[in-house]
Short mmCIF file of C-alpha atoms and ligand atoms in Angstrom, two decimals:
data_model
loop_
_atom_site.label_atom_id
_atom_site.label_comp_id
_atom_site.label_asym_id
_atom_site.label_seq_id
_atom_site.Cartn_x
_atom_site.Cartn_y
_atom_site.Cartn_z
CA UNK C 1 0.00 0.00 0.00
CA UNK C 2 1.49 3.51 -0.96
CA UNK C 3 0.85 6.48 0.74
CA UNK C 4 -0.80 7.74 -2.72
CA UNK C 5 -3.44 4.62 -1.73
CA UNK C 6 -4.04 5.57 1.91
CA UNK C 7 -3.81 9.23 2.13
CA UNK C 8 -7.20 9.92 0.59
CA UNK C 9 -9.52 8.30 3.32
CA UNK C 10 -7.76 11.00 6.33
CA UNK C 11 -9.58 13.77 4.58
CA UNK C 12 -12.67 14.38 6.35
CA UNK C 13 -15.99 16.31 4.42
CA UNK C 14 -18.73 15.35 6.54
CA UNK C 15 -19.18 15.41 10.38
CA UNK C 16 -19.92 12.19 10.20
CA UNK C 17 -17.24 10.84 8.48
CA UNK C 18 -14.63 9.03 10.77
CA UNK C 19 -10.98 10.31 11.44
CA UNK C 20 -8.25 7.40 12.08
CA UNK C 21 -8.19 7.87 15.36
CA UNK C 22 -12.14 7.83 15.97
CA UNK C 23 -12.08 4.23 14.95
CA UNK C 24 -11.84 1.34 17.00
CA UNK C 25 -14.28 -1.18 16.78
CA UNK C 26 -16.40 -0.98 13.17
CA UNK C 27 -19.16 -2.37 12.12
CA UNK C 28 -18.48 -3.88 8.33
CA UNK C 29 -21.61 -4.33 5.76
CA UNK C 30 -20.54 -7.21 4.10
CA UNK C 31 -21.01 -9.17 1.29
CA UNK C 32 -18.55 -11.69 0.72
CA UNK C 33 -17.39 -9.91 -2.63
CA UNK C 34 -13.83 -8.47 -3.29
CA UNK C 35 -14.69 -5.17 -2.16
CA UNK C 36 -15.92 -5.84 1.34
CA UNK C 37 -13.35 -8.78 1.91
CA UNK C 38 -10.52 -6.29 0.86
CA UNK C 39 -12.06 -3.77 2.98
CA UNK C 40 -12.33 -6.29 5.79
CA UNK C 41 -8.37 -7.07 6.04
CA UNK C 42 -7.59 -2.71 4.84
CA UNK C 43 -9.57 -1.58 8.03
CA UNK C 44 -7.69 -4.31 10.55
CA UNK C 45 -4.35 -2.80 9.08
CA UNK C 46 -5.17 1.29 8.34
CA UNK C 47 -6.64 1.56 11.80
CA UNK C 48 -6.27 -0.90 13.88
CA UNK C 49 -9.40 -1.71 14.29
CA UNK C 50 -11.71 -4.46 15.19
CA UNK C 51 -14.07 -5.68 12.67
CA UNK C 52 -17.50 -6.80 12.74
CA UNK C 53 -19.37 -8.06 10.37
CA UNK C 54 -22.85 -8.12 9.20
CA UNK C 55 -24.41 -10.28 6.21
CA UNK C 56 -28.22 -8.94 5.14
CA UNK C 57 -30.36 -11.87 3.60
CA UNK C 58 -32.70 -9.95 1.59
CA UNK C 59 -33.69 -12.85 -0.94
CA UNK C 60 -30.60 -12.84 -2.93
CA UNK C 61 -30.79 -16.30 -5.07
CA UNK C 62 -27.94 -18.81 -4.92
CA UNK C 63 -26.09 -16.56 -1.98
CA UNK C 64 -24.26 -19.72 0.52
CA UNK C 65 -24.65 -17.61 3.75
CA UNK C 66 -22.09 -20.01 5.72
CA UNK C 67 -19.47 -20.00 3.18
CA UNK C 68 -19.72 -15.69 3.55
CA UNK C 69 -19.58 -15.94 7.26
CA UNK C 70 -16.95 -18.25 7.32
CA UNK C 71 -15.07 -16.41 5.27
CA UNK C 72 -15.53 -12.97 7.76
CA UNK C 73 -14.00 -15.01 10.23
CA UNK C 74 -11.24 -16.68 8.15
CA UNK C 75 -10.39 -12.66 7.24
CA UNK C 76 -9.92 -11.81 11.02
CA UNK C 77 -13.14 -10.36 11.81
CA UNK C 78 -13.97 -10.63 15.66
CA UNK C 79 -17.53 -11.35 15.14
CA UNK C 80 -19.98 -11.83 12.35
CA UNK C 81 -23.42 -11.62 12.32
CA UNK C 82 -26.04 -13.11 9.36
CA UNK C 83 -29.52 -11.55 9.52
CA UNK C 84 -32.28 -13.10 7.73
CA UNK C 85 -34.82 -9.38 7.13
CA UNK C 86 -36.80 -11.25 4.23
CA UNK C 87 -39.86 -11.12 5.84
CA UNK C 88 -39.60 -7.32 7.27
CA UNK C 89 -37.90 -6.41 3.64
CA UNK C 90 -41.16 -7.94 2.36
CA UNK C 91 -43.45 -6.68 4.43
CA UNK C 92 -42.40 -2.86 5.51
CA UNK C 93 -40.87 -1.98 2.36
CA UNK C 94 -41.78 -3.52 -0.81
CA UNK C 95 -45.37 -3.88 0.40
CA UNK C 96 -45.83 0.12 0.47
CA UNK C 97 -43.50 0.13 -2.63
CA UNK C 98 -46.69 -1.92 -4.08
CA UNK C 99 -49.50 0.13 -2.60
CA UNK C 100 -47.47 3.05 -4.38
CA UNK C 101 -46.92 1.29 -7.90
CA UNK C 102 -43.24 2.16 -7.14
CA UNK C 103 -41.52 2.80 -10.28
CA UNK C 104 -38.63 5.17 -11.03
CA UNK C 105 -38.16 7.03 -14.59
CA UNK C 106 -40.24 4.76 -15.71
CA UNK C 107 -38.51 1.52 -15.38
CA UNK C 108 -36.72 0.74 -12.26
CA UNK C 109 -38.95 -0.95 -9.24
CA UNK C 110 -36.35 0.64 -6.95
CA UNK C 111 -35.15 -3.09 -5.37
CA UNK C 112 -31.68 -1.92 -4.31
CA UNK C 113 -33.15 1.47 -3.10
CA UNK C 114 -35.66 -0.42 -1.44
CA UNK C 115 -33.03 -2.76 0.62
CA UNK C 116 -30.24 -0.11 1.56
CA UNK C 117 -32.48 1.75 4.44
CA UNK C 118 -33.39 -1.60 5.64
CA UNK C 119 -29.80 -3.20 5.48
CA UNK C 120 -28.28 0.54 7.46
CA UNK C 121 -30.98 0.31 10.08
CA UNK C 122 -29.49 -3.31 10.83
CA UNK C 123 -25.87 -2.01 10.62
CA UNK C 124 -26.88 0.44 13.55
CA UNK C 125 -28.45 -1.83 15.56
CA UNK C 126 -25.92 -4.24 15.60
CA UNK C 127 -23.41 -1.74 15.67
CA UNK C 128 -25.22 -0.89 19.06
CA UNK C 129 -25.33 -3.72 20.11
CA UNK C 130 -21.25 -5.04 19.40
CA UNK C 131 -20.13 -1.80 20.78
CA UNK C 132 -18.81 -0.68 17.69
CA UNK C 133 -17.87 3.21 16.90
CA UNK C 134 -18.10 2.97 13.19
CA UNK C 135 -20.33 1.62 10.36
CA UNK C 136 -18.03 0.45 7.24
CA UNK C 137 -19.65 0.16 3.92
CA UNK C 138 -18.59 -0.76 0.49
CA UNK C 139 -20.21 1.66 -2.10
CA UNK C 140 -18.08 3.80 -4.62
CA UNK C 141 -18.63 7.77 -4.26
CA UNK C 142 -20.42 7.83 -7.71
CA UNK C 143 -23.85 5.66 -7.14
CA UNK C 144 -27.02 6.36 -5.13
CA UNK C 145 -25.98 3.88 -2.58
CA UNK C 146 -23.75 5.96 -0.92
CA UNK C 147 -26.38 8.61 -0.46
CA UNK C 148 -28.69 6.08 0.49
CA UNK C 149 -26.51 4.17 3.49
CA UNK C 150 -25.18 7.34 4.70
CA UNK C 151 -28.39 9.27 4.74
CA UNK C 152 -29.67 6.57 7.24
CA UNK C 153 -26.97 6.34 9.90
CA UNK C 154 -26.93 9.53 9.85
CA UNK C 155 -30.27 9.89 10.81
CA UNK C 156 -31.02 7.14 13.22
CA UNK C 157 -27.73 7.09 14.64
CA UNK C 158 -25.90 11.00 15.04
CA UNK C 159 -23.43 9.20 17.65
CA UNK C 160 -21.95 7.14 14.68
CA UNK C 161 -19.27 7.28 12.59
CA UNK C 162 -19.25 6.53 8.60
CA UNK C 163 -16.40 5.25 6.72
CA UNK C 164 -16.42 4.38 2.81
CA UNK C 165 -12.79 2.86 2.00
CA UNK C 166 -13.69 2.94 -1.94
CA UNK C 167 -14.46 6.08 -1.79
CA UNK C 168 -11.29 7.40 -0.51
CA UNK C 169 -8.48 4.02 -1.15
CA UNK C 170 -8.15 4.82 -4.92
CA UNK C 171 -7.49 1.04 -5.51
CA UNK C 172 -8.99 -0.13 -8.99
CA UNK C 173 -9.72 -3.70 -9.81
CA UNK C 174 -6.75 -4.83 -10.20
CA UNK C 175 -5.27 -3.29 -7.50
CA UNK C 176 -7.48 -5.04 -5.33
CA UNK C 177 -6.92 -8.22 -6.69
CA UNK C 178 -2.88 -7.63 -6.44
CA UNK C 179 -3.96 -6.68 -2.44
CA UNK C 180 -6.01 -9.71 -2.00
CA UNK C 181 -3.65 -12.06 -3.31
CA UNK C 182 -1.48 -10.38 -0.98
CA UNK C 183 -2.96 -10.86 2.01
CA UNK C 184 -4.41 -14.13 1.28
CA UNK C 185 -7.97 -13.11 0.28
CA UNK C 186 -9.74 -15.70 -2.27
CA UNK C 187 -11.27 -13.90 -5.30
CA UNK C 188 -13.89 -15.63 -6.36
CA UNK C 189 -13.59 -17.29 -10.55
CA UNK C 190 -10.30 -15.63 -11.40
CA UNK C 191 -9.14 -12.24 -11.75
CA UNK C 192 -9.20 -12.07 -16.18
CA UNK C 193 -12.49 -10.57 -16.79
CA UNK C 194 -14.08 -7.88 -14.75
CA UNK C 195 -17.67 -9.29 -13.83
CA UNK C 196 -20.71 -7.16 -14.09
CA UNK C 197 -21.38 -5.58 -10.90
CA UNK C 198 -24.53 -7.32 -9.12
CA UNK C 199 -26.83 -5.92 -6.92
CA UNK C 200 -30.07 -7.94 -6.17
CA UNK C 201 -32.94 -9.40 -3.80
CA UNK C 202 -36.02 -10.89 -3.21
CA UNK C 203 -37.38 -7.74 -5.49
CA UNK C 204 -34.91 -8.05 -8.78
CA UNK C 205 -31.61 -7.90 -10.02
CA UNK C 206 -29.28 -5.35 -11.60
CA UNK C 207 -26.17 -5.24 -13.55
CA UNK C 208 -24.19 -2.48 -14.47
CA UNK C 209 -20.30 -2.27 -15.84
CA UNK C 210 -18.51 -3.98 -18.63
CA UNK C 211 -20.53 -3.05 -22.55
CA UNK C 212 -23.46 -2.22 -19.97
CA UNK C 213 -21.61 1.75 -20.27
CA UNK C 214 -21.76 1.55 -23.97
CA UNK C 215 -24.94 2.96 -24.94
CA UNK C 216 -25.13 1.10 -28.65
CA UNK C 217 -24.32 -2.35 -27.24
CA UNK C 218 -27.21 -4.11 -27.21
CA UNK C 219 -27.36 -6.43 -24.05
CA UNK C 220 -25.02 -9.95 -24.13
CA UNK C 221 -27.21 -12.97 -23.48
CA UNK C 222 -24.40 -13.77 -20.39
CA UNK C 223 -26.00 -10.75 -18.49
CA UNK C 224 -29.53 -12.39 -17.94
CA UNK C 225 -29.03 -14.96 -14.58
CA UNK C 226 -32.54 -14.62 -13.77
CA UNK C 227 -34.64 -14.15 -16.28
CA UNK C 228 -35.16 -16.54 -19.25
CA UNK C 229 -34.52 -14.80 -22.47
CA UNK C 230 -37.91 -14.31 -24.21
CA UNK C 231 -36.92 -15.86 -27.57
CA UNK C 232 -36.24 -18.55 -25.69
CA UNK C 233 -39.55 -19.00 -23.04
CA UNK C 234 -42.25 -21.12 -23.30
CA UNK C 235 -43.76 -21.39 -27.06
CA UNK C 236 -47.19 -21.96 -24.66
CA UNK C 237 -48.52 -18.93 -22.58
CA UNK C 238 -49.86 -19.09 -18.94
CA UNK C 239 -51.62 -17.65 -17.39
CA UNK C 240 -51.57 -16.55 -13.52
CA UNK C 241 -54.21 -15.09 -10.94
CA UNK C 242 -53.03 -12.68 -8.13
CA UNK C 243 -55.29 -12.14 -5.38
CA UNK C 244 -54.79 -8.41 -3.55
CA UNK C 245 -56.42 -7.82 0.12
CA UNK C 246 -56.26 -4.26 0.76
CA UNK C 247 -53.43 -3.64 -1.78
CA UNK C 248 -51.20 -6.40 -0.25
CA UNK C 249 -50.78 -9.35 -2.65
CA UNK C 250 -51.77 -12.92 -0.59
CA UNK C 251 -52.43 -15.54 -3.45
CA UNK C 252 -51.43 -16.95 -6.10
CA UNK C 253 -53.54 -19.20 -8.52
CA UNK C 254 -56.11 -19.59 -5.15
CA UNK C 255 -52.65 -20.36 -3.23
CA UNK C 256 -52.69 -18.66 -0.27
CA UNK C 257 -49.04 -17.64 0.89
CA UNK C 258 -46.61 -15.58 3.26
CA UNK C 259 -45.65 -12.80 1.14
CA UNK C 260 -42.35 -13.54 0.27
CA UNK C 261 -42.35 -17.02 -0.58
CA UNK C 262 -45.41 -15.65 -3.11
CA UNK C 263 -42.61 -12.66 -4.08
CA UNK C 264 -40.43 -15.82 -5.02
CA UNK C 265 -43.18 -17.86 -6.80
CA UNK C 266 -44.31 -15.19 -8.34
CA UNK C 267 -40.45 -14.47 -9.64
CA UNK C 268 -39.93 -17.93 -10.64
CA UNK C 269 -42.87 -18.12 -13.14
CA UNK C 270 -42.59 -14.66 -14.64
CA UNK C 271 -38.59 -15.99 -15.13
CA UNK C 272 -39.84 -18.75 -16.83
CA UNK C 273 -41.39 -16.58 -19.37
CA UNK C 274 -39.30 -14.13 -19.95
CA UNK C 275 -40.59 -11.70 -17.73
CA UNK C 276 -39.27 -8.20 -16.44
CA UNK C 277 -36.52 -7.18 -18.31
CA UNK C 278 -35.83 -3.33 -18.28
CA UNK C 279 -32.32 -2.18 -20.23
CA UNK C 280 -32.98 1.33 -18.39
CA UNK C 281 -30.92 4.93 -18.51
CA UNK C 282 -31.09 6.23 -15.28
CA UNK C 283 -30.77 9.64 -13.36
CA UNK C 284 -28.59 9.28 -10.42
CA UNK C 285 -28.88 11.39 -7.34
CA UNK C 286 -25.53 12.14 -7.45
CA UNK C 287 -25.73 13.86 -10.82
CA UNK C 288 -24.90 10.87 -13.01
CA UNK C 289 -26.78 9.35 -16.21
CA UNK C 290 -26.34 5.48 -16.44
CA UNK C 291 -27.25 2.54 -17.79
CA UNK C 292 -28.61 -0.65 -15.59
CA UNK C 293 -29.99 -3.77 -16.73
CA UNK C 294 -32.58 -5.23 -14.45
CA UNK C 295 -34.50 -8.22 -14.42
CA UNK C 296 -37.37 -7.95 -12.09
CA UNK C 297 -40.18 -11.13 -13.11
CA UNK C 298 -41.89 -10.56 -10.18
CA UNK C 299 -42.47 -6.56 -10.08
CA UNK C 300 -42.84 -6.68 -13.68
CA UNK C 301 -46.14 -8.90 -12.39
CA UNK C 302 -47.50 -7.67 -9.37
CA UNK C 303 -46.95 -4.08 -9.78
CA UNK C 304 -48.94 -3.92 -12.74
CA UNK C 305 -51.45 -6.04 -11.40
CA UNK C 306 -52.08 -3.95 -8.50
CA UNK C 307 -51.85 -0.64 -10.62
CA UNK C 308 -55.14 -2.68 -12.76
CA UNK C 309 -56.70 -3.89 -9.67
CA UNK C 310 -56.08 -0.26 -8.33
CA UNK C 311 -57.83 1.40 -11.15
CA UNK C 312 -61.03 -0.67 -11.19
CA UNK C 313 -61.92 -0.20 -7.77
CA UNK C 314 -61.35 4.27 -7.40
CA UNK C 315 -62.86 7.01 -8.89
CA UNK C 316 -62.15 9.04 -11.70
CA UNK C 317 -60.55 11.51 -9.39
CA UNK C 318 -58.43 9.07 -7.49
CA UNK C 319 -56.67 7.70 -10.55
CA UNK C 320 -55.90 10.87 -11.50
CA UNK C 321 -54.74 12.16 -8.29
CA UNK C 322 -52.58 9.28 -7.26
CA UNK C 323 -49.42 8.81 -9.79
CA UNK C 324 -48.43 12.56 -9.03
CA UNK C 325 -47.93 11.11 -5.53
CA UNK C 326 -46.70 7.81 -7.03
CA UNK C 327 -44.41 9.54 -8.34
CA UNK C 328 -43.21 11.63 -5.01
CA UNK C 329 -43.61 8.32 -3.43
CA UNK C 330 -40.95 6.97 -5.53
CA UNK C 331 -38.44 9.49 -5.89
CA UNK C 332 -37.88 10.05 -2.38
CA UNK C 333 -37.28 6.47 -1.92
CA UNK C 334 -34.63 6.28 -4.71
CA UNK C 335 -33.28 9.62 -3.65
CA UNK C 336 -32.33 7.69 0.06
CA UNK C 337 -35.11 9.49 2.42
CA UNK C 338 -36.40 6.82 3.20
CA UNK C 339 -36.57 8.59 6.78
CA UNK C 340 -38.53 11.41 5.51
CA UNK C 341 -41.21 12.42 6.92
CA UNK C 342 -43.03 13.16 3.89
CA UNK C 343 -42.46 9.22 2.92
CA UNK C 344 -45.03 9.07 5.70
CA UNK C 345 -47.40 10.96 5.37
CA UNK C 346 -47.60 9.63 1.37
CA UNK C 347 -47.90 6.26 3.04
CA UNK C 348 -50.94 7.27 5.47
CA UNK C 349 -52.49 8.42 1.69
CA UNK C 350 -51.50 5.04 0.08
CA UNK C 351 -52.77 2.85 2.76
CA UNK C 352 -56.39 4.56 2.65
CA UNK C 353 -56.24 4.53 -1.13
CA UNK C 354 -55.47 0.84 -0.81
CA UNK C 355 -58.12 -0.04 1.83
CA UNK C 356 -60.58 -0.47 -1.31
CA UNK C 357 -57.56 -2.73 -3.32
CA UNK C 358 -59.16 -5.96 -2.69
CA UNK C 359 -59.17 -8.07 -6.09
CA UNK C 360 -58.53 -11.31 -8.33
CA UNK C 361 -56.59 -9.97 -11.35
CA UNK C 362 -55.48 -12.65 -13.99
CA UNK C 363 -52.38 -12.09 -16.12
CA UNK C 364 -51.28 -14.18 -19.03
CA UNK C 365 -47.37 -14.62 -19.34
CA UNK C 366 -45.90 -14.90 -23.09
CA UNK C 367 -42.64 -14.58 -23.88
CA UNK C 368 -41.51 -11.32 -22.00
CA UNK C 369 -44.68 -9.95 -21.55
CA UNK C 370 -47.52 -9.99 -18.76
CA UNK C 371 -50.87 -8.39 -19.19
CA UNK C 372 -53.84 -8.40 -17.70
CA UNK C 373 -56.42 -9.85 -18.78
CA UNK C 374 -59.44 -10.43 -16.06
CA UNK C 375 -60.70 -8.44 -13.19
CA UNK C 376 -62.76 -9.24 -10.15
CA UNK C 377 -63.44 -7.09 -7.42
CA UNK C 378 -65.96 -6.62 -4.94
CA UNK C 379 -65.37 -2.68 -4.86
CA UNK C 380 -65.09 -2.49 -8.57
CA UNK C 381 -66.77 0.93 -9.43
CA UNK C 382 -67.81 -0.91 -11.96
CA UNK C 383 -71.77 -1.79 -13.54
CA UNK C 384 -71.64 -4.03 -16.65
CA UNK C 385 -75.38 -3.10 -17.01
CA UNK C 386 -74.36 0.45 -17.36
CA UNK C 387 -70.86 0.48 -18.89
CA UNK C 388 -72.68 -1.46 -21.79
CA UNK C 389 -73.33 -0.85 -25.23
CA UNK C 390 -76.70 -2.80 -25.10
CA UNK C 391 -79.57 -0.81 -23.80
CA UNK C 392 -78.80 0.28 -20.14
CA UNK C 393 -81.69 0.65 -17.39
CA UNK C 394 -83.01 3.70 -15.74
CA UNK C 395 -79.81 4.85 -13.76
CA UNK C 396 -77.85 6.07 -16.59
CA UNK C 397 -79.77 8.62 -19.06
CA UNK C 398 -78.62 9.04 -22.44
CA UNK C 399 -80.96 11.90 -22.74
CA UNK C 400 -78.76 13.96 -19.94
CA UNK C 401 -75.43 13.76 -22.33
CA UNK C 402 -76.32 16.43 -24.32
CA UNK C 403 -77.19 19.30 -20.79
CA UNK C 404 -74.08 17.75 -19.78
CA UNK C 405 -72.11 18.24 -22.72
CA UNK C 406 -73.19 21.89 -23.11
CA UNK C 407 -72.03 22.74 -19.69
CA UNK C 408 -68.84 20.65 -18.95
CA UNK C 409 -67.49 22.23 -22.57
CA UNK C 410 -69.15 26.41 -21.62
CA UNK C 411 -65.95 27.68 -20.66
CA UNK C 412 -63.53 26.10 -23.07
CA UNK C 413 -66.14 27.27 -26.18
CA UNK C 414 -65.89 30.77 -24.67
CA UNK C 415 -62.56 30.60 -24.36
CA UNK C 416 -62.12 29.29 -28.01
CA UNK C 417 -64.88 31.93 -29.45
CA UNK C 418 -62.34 34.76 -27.41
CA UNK C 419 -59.02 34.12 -29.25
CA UNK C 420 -60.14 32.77 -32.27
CA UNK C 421 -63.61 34.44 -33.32
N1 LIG I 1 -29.27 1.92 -10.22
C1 LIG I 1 -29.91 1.23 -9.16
C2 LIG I 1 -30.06 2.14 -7.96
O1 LIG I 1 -29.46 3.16 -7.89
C3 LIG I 1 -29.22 -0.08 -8.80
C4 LIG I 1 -27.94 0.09 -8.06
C5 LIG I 1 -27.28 -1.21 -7.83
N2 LIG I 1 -26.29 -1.11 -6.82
C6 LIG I 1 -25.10 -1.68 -6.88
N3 LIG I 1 -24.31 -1.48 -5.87
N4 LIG I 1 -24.72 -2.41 -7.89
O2 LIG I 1 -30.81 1.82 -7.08
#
């Protein structure tokens, strides 16, 4: 390590950000991945510090949980911790991501942004609870994570300290490889190619790196671990029925389920077909455009359903009142404040919006796509007898249309007469 490598993490921007000699015992969020493990060994030896460890289960597929914690240990930390928050993850934050038809710039179902105030609430409460002085993280000083981590400590836990070694140790790839060799650190399937880098959980999956940065590269088959490419899904469609209670999905095809084994059967089938594929360019917080590809089967399912389901059962004036704070809803939550009070008080709107969400909607999966095609609802604002184009009884006159027309149009004809007769 050269002083050029170390010297960048002393200088200190926010009040929150540790100095060397604030740090004694740290907290380390960590994944198992280069980053973290170098990180892991780089604290022990720039501070002299004790590290802890903690490993968020948040639904990642394939992740082997003992072989990370083992690994903590085998890397000197003094404790390491595994947390299983599937169920909470599932329950307090993509169930109002849901009721809000959570979707950023139009493509992204805000997984990652969903899981990083959820994983830095448990990073301060076992940080409490080891006596540590610091929280340790691995995100870069370019992505949303950063803000997103930070923003939380910060807020539940002033007494704190932050400290973001990739930020400041001005190691690239390979000089982290060169460092883990060096200290004995096992990088997982060779050091040749750069992989993508991989966020994901119970909610979807991203990738971002490698062609991923260059715009007119349409996406390599090798980035899709999830989803099933649609040219190659089932030639037969299916199709699927999603039962909402109060906005909250709780069956599938008449199954009744805990919610995140049906967020993982739900995955699995729209995977099978294809599903949820977004190549997305994205506006970072911090200022940054980028691409991600994500693979989300089973937002790119239940989010529309819902949004259907959602539609059927309010008014006129709900379903136009409720994207703008959709929207809001959102952006705050990619934007990391999550601890915003405002986040609240759209959630007290959401949950009485959703009190009426109570539906069967049936979707039919073909090769990448999932619409919906039936509807059942007992608050359905909704009268075949009237909607229809067959005579319609006494409630709905035909005769009124024409004293309604005349009035709904009187100011816009004024208007119209003013600048153009
Ligand atoms: N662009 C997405 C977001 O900002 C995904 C970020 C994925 N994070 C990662 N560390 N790879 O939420």
């Amino acid at each position: 390590m050269t002083d050029e490598h170390t010297r960048a993490h002393l200088l200190k921007t926010a009040s929150y950000e540790a100095a060397p000699e604030d740090v004694h015992r740290v907290l380390l969020l960590y994944s198992g991945g280069l980053d973290t493990s170098v990180m892991l060994k780089w604290i022990q030896d720039e501070y002299d510090a004790e590290v802890v460890t903690l490993t968020v289960n948040l639904g990642q597929p394939g992740e082997d949980y003992s072989v990370v914690e083992g690994k903590a240990r085998q890397l000197g930390a003094v404790e390491s911790f595994l947390v299983d928050a599937r169920e909470e993850f599932a329950r307090e934050y993509v169930v109002p991501a849901i009721k809000a038809n959570a979707i950023y710039g139009l493509g992204y179902p805000l997984f990652t942004a969903l899981g990083r105030p959820l994983i830095a609430k448990l990073a301060v409460e076992y940080a409490r609870r080891s006596g540590c002085d610091t929280i340790a993280h691995g995100c870069t000083g370019k992505g949303n994570d950063q803000v997103r981590i930070e923003a939380t400590v910060a807020t539940l836990a002033p007494e704190l300290k932050i400290i973001a070694p990739v930020r400041g140790w001005q190691m690239g790839r390979d000089e982290e490889v060169a460092y883990a060799r060096e200290n004995g650190i096992p990088v997982k399937g060779g050091s040749e190619v750069a992989p993508y880098s991989i966020d994901d959980n119970l909610w979807g999956r991203s990738s971002e790196g490698r062609w991923i940065e260059d715009l007119d590269h349409a996406p390599d088959d090798d980035v899709f671990q999830l989803v099933t490419r649609p040219e190659a899904a089932p030639d037969e469609a299916e199709v699927v029925t999603l039962e909402f209670e109060r906005g909250v999905p709780v069956a599938l095809n008449g199954e009744r389920l805990p919610i995140v084994e049906l967020l993982e059967r739900v995955g699995e089938i729209g995977a099978r077909h294809g599903v949820g594929i977004v190549d997305h360019i994205e506006d970072r917080i911090v200022g940054l455009k980028v691409r991600d590809i994500y693979e989300v089967p089973a937002a790119a399912i239940i989010l529309p359903a819902h949004a259907e389901l959602e539609k059927l059962v309010g008014t006129i004036h709900q379903n136009q009142f409720k994207p703008a704070l959709d929207r809001q809803w959102a952006y705050l939550v990619y934007a990391g404040l999550w601890w915003e009070p405002l986040r609240g008080d759209l959630d007290a709107y959401m949950d009485s919006v959703n009190e009426q969400v109570t539906g069967t909607m049936g979707l039919k999966l073909y090769k990448g796509s999932a619409r919906v095609v039936t509807r059942e609802s007992p608050n359905a604002v909704y009268d075949q007898a009237l909607a229809s184009f067959g005579a319609s009884g006494g409630l709905f006159s035909q005769q009124a249309s024409p004293g309604f027309i005349e009035l709904w149009s009187l100011q816009s004809r004024m208007a119209w007469r003013l600048r153009n007769g």
